[in-house]
CSV table of C-alpha atoms and ligand atoms in Angstrom, one decimal:
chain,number,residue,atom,x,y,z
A,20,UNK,CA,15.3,-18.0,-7.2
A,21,UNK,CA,13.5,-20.9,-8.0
A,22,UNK,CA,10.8,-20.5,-11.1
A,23,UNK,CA,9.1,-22.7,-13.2
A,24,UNK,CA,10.3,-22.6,-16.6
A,25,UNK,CA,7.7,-23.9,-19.3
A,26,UNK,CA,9.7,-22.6,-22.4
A,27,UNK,CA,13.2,-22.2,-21.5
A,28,UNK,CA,14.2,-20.9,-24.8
A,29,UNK,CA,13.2,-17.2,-23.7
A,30,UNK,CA,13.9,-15.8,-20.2
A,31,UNK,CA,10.1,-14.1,-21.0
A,32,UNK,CA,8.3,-17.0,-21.5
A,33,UNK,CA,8.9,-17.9,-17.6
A,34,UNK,CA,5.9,-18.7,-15.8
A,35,UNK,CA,5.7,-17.8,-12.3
A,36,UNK,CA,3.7,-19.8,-9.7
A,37,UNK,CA,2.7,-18.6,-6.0
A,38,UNK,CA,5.9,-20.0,-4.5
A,39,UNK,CA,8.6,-18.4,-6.7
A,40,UNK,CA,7.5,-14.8,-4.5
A,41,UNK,CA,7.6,-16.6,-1.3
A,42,UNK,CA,10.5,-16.1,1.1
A,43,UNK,CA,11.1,-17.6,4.4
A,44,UNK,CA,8.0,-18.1,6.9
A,45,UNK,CA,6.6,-15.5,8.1
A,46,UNK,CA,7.2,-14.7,11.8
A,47,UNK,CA,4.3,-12.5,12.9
A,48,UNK,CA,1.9,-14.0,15.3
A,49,UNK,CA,-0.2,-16.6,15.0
A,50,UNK,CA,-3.9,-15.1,13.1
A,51,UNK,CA,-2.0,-11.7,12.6
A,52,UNK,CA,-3.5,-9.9,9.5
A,53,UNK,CA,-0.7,-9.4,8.3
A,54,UNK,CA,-0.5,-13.3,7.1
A,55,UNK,CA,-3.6,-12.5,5.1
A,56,UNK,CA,-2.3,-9.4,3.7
A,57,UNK,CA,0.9,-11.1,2.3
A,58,UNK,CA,-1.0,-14.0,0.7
A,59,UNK,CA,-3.4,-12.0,-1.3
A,60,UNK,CA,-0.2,-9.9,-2.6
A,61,UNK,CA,1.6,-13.2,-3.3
A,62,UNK,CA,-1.3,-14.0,-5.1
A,63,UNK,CA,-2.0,-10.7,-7.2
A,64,UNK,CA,1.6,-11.3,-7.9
A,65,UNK,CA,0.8,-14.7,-9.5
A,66,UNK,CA,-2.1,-13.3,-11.1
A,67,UNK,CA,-0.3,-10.6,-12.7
A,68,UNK,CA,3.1,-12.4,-13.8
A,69,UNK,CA,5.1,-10.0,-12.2
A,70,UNK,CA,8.6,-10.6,-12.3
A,71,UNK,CA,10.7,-11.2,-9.0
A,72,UNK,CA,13.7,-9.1,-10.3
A,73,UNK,CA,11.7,-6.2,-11.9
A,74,UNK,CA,9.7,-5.8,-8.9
A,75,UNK,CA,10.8,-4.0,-5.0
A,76,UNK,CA,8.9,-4.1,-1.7
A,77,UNK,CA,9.9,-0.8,0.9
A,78,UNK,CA,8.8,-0.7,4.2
A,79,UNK,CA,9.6,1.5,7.5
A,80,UNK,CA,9.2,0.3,10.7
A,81,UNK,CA,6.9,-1.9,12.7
A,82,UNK,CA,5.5,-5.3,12.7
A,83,UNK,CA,4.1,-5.3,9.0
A,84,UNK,CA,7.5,-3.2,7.5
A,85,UNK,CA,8.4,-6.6,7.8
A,86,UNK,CA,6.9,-7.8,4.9
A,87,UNK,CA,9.6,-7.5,2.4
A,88,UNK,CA,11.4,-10.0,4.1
A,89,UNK,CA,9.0,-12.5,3.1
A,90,UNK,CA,8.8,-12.1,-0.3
A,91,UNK,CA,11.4,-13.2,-2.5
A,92,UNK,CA,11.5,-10.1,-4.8
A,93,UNK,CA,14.2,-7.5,-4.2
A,94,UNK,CA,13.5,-5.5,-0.7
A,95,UNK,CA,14.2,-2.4,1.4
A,96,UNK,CA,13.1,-2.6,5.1
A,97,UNK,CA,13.9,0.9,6.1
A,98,UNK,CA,14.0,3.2,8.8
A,99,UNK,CA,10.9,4.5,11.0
A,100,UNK,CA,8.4,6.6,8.5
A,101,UNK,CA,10.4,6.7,5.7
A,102,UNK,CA,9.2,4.0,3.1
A,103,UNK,CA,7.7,6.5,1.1
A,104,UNK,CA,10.9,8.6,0.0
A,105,UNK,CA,12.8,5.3,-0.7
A,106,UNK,CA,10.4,4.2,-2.8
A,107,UNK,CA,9.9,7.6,-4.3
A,108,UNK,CA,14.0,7.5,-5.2
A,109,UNK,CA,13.5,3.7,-6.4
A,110,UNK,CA,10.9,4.9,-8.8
A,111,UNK,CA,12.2,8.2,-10.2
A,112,UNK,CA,15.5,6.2,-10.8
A,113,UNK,CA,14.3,3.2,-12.4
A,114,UNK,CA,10.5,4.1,-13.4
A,115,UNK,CA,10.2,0.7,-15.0
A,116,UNK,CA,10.1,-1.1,-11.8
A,117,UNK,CA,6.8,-2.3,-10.0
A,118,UNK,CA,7.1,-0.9,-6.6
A,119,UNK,CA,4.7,-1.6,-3.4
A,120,UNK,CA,4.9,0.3,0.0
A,121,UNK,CA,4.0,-1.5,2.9
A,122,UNK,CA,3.7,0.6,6.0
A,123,UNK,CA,1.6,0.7,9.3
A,124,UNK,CA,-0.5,3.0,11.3
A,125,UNK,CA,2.4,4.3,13.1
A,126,UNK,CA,4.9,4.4,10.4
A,127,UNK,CA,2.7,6.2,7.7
A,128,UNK,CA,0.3,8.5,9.9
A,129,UNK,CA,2.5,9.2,13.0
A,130,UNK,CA,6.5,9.5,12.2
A,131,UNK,CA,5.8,9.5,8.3
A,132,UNK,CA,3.0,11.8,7.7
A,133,UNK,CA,4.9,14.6,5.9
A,134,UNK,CA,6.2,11.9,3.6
A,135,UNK,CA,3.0,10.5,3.1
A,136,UNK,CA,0.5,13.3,2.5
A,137,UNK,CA,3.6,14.9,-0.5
A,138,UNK,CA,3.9,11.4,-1.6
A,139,UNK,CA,0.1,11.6,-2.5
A,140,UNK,CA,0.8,14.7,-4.0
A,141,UNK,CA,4.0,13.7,-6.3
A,142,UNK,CA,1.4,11.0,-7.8
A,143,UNK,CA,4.4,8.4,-8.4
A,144,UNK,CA,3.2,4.9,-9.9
A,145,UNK,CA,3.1,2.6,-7.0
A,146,UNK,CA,0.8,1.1,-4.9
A,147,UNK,CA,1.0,2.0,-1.1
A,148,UNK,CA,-0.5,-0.9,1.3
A,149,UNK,CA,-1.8,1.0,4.5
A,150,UNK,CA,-2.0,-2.0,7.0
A,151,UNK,CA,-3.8,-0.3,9.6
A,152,UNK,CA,-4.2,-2.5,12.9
A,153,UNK,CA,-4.9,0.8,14.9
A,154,UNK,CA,-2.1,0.1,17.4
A,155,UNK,CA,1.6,0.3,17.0
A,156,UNK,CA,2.2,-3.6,17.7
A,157,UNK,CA,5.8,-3.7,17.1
A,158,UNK,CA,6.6,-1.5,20.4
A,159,UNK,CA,3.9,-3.8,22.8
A,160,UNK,CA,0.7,-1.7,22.1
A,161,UNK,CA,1.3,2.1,22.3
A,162,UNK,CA,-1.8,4.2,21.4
A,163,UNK,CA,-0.9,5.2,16.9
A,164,UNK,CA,-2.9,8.2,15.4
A,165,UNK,CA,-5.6,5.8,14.4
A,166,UNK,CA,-6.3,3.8,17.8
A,167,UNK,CA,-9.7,4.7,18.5
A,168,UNK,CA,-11.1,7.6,21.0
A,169,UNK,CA,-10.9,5.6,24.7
A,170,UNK,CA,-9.4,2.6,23.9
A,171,UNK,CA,-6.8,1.4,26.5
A,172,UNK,CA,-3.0,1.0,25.5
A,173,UNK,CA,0.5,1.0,27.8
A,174,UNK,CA,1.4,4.6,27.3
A,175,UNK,CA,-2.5,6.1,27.8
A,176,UNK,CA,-4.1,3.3,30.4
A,177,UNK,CA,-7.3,5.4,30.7
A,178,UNK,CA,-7.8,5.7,27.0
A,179,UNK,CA,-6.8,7.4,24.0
A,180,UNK,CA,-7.5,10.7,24.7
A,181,UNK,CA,-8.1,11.8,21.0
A,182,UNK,CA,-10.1,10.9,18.5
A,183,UNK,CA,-8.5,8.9,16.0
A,184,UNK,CA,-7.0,10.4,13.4
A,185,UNK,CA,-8.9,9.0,9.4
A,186,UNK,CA,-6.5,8.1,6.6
A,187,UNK,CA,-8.8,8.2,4.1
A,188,UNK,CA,-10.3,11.8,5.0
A,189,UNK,CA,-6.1,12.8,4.8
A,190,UNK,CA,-5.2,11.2,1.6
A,191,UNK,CA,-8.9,12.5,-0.2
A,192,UNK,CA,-7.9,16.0,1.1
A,193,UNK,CA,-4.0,15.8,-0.7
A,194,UNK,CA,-4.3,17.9,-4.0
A,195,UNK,CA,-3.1,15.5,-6.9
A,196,UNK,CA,-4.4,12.0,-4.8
A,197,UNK,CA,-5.1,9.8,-7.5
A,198,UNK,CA,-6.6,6.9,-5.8
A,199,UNK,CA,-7.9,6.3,-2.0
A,200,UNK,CA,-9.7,3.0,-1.5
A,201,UNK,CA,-9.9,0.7,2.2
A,202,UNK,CA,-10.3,-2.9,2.4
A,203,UNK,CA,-10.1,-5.0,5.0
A,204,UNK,CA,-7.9,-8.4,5.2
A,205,UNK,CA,-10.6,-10.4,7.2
A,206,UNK,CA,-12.8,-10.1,3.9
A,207,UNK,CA,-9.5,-12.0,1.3
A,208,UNK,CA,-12.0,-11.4,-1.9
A,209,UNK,CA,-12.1,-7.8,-1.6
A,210,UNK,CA,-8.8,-7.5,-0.1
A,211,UNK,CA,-7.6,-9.3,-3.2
A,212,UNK,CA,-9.7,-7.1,-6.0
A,213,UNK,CA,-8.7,-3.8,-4.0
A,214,UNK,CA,-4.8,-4.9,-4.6
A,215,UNK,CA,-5.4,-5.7,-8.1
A,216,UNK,CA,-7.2,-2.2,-8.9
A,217,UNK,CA,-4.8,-0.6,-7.2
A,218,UNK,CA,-1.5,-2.4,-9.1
A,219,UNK,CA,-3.3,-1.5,-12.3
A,220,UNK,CA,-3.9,2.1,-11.4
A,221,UNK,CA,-1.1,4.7,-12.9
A,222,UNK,CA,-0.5,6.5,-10.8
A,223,UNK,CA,0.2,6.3,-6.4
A,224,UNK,CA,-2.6,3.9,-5.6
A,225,UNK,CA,-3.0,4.3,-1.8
A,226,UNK,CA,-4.7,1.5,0.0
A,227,UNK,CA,-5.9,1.7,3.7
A,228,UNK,CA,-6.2,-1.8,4.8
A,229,UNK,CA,-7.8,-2.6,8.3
A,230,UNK,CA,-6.0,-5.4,9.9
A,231,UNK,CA,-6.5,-7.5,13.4
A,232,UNK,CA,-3.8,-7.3,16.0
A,233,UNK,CA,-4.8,-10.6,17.9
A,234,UNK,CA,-1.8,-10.2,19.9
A,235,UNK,CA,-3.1,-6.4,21.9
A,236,UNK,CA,-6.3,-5.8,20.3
A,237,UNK,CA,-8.5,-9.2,20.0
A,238,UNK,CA,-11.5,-7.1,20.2
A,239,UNK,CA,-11.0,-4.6,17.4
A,240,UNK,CA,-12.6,-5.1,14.0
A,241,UNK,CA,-14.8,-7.9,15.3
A,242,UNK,CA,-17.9,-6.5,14.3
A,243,UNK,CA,-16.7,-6.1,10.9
A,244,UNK,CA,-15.4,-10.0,11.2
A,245,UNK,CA,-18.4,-11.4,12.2
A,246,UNK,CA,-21.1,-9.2,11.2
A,247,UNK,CA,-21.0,-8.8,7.6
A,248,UNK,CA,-24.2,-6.1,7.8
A,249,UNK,CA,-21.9,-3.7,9.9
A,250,UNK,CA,-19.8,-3.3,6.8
A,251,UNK,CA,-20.7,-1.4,4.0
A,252,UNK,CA,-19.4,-1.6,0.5
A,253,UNK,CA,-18.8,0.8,-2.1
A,254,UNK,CA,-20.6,-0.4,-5.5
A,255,UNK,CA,-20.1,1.0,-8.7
A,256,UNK,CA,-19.5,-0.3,-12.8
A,257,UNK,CA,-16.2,1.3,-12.1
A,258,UNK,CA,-15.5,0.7,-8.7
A,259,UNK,CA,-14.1,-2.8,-6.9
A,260,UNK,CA,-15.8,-5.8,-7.4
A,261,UNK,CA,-14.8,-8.6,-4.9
A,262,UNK,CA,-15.8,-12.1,-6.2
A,263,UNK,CA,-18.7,-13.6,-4.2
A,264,UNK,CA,-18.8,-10.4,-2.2
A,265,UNK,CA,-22.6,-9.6,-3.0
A,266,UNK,CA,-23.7,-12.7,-1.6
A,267,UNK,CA,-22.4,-12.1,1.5
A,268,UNK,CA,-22.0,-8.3,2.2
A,269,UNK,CA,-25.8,-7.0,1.0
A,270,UNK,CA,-25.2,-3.4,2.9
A,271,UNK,CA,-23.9,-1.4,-0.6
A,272,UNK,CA,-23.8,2.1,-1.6
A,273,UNK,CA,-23.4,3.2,-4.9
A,274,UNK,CA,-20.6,5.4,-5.4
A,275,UNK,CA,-19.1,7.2,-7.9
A,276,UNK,CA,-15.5,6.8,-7.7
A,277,UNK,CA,-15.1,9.9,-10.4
A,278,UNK,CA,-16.8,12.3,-7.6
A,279,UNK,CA,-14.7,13.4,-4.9
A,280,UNK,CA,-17.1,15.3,-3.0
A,281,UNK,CA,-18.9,11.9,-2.6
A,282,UNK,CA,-15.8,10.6,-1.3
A,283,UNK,CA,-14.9,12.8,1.4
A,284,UNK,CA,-18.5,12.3,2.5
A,285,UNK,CA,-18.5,9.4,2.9
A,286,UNK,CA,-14.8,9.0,4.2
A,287,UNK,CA,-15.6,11.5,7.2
A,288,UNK,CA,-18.5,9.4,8.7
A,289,UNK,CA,-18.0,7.5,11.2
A,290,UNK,CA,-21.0,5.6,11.2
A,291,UNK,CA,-20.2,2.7,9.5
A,292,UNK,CA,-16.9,0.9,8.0
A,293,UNK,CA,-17.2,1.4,4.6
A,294,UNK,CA,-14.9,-0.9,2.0
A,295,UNK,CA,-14.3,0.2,-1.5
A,296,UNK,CA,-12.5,2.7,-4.0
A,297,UNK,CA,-13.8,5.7,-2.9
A,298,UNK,CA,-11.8,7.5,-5.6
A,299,UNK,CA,-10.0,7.1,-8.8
A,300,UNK,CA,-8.8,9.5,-11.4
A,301,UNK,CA,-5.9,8.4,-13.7
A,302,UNK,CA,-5.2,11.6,-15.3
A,303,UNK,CA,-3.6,13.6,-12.4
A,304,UNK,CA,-0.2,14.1,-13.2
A,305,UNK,CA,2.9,12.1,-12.3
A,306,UNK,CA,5.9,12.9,-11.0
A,307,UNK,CA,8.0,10.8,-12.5
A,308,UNK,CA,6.8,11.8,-16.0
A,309,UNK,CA,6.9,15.4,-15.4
A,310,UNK,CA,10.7,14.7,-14.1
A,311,UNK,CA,11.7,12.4,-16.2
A,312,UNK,CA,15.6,12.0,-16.9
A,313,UNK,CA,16.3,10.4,-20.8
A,314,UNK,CA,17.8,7.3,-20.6
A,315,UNK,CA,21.9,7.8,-21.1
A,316,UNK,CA,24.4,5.0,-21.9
A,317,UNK,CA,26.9,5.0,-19.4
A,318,UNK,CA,29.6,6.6,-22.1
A,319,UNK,CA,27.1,9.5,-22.0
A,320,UNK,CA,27.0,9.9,-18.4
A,321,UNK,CA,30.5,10.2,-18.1
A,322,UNK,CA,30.9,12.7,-20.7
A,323,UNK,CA,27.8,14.8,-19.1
A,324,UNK,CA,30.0,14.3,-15.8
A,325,UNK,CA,33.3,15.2,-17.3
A,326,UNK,CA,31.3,18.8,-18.8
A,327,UNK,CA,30.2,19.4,-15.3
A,328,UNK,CA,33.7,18.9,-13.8
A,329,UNK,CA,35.0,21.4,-16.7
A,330,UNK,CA,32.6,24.0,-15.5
A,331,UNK,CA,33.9,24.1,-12.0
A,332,UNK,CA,37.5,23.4,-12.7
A,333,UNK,CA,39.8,26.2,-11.7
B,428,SF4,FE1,0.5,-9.0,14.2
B,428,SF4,FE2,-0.1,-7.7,16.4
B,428,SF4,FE3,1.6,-9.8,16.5
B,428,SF4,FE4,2.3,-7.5,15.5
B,428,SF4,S1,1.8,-7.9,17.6
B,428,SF4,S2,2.7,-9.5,14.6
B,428,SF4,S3,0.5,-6.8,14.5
B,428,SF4,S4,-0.6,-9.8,15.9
């Protein structure tokens, strides 16, 4: 690992710059979302000094559970929908440890759901990056829970025949959620001050982040792209604040983040894409304080270890 040392006198006195988190090149596709999505945490990383070794990326499956790979942090690209218990395990073991879920549309709200909607519920202190491209990508675009009502893939041709299913109605409706925002990657300013709110929150920040497919769906989002009064942002003292987004997105709402009924309202229509935190509450308890083992030496251990094998020895 390659950091820039100003003092070297104290290994805490390191200063990290934007390239000591950056692995190899990333290989998604050219324009991919995903690109966007990994520079703005690159960045928050920056921002917040976060150390490489103290801090884990877990993914699943698909073309953004890739992610870990390009950061140079430790990392644990998984298996199909199951980011979340990994990183539940990584953080009841070693609470001190930042850890960030990346997952898709596919991995989260399709194989992973169970995981995802207790996850919410167990409250642990991460933050969970939906990147949500409405399409599972990975697999050469197969309609995912969130591909909209109609829209043409390779395993339904004449349309999805459902409508799509809403992250952020699921994740408001999860007794214990602590904190459901959406952001979008094609707008980097709230993308970035979304991340950063969400980092800082204690407790499972869970982020739905809409991001283009260029690759199978050019046509999705575009609105939102190039249309700036088809989106909608949530304003409030206590919400996110984007810089330079008022100059550019005037459609706002004020919303309370404290007021969950709000929320869900506004979570469950359709009417308009809506960016912002659409809830917060940082007293919900956590799982891993609730559960929390005291720390042991490793002499300690072994003595607890050797009791247990007296109890069962015969
Ligand atoms: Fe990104 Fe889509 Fe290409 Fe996957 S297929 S890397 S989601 S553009």
């Amino acid at each position: 690992m390659s950091c820039t040392l100003l003092h070297v006198a104290n290994e805490d006195d390191r200063v990290f710059e934007m390239a000591d988190y950056q692995g190899p090149q990333a290989r998604w596709c050219s324009g991919c979302g995903d690109h966007s999505v990994l520079t703005a945490v690159q960045r928050l990383m920056t921002d917040e000094q976060l150390k490489p070794e103290t801090t884990v990326f877990v993914s699943g499956i698909g073309c953004s559970s890739r992610f870990p790979h390009y950061m140079k942090t430790y990392g644990f690209h998984g298996l199909h929908g199951r980011a979340l218990p990994v990183a539940t395990g990584i953080k009841l073991t070693r609470p001190e440890l930042d850890v960030f879920v990346v997952t898709g549309d596919g991995d989260c709200v399709s194989i992973g759901a169970g995981h995802w909607v207790h996850a919410l519920r167990y409250n642990m202190d991460m933050t969970v990056m939906l990147l949500d491209n409405n399409i599972y990508g990975l697999t050469k675009k197969q309609t995912s829970p969130t591909t909209p009502q109609g829209y043409k893939s390779n395993t339904q041709p004449r349309g999805s025949y459902l409508p799509a299913m809403n992250p952020l109605e699921v994740a408001l409706g999860i007794t214990n959620a602590s904190f459901v925002a959406q952001t979008a990657e094609f707008v980097p300013a709230h993308l970035f001050a979304t991340l950063k709110a969400a980092y800082r929150h204690k407790g499972l920040a869970f982020v739905r982040i809409l991001q283009r497919c260029p690759h199978f769906t050019p046509d999705l989002f575009q609105d939102g792209v190039k249309k700036p009064d088809t989106v909608q942002i949530l304003a409030h003292p206590e919400g996110i604040h984007g810089e330079g987004i008022d100059g550019i997105y005037k459609n706002q709402v004020r919303h309370d983040p404290a007021d969950i009924h709000a929320a869900r309202e506004l979570a469950e229509d359709p009417s308009i894409l809506r960016l912002g935190l659409f809830f917060r509450d940082e007293s919900r308890p956590r799982y891993e304080e609730t559960r929390a083992l005291p720390k042991r030496t490793a002499r300690e251990k072994i003595d607890l270890l050797n009791e247990d094998f007296d109890r069962y020895a015969v």
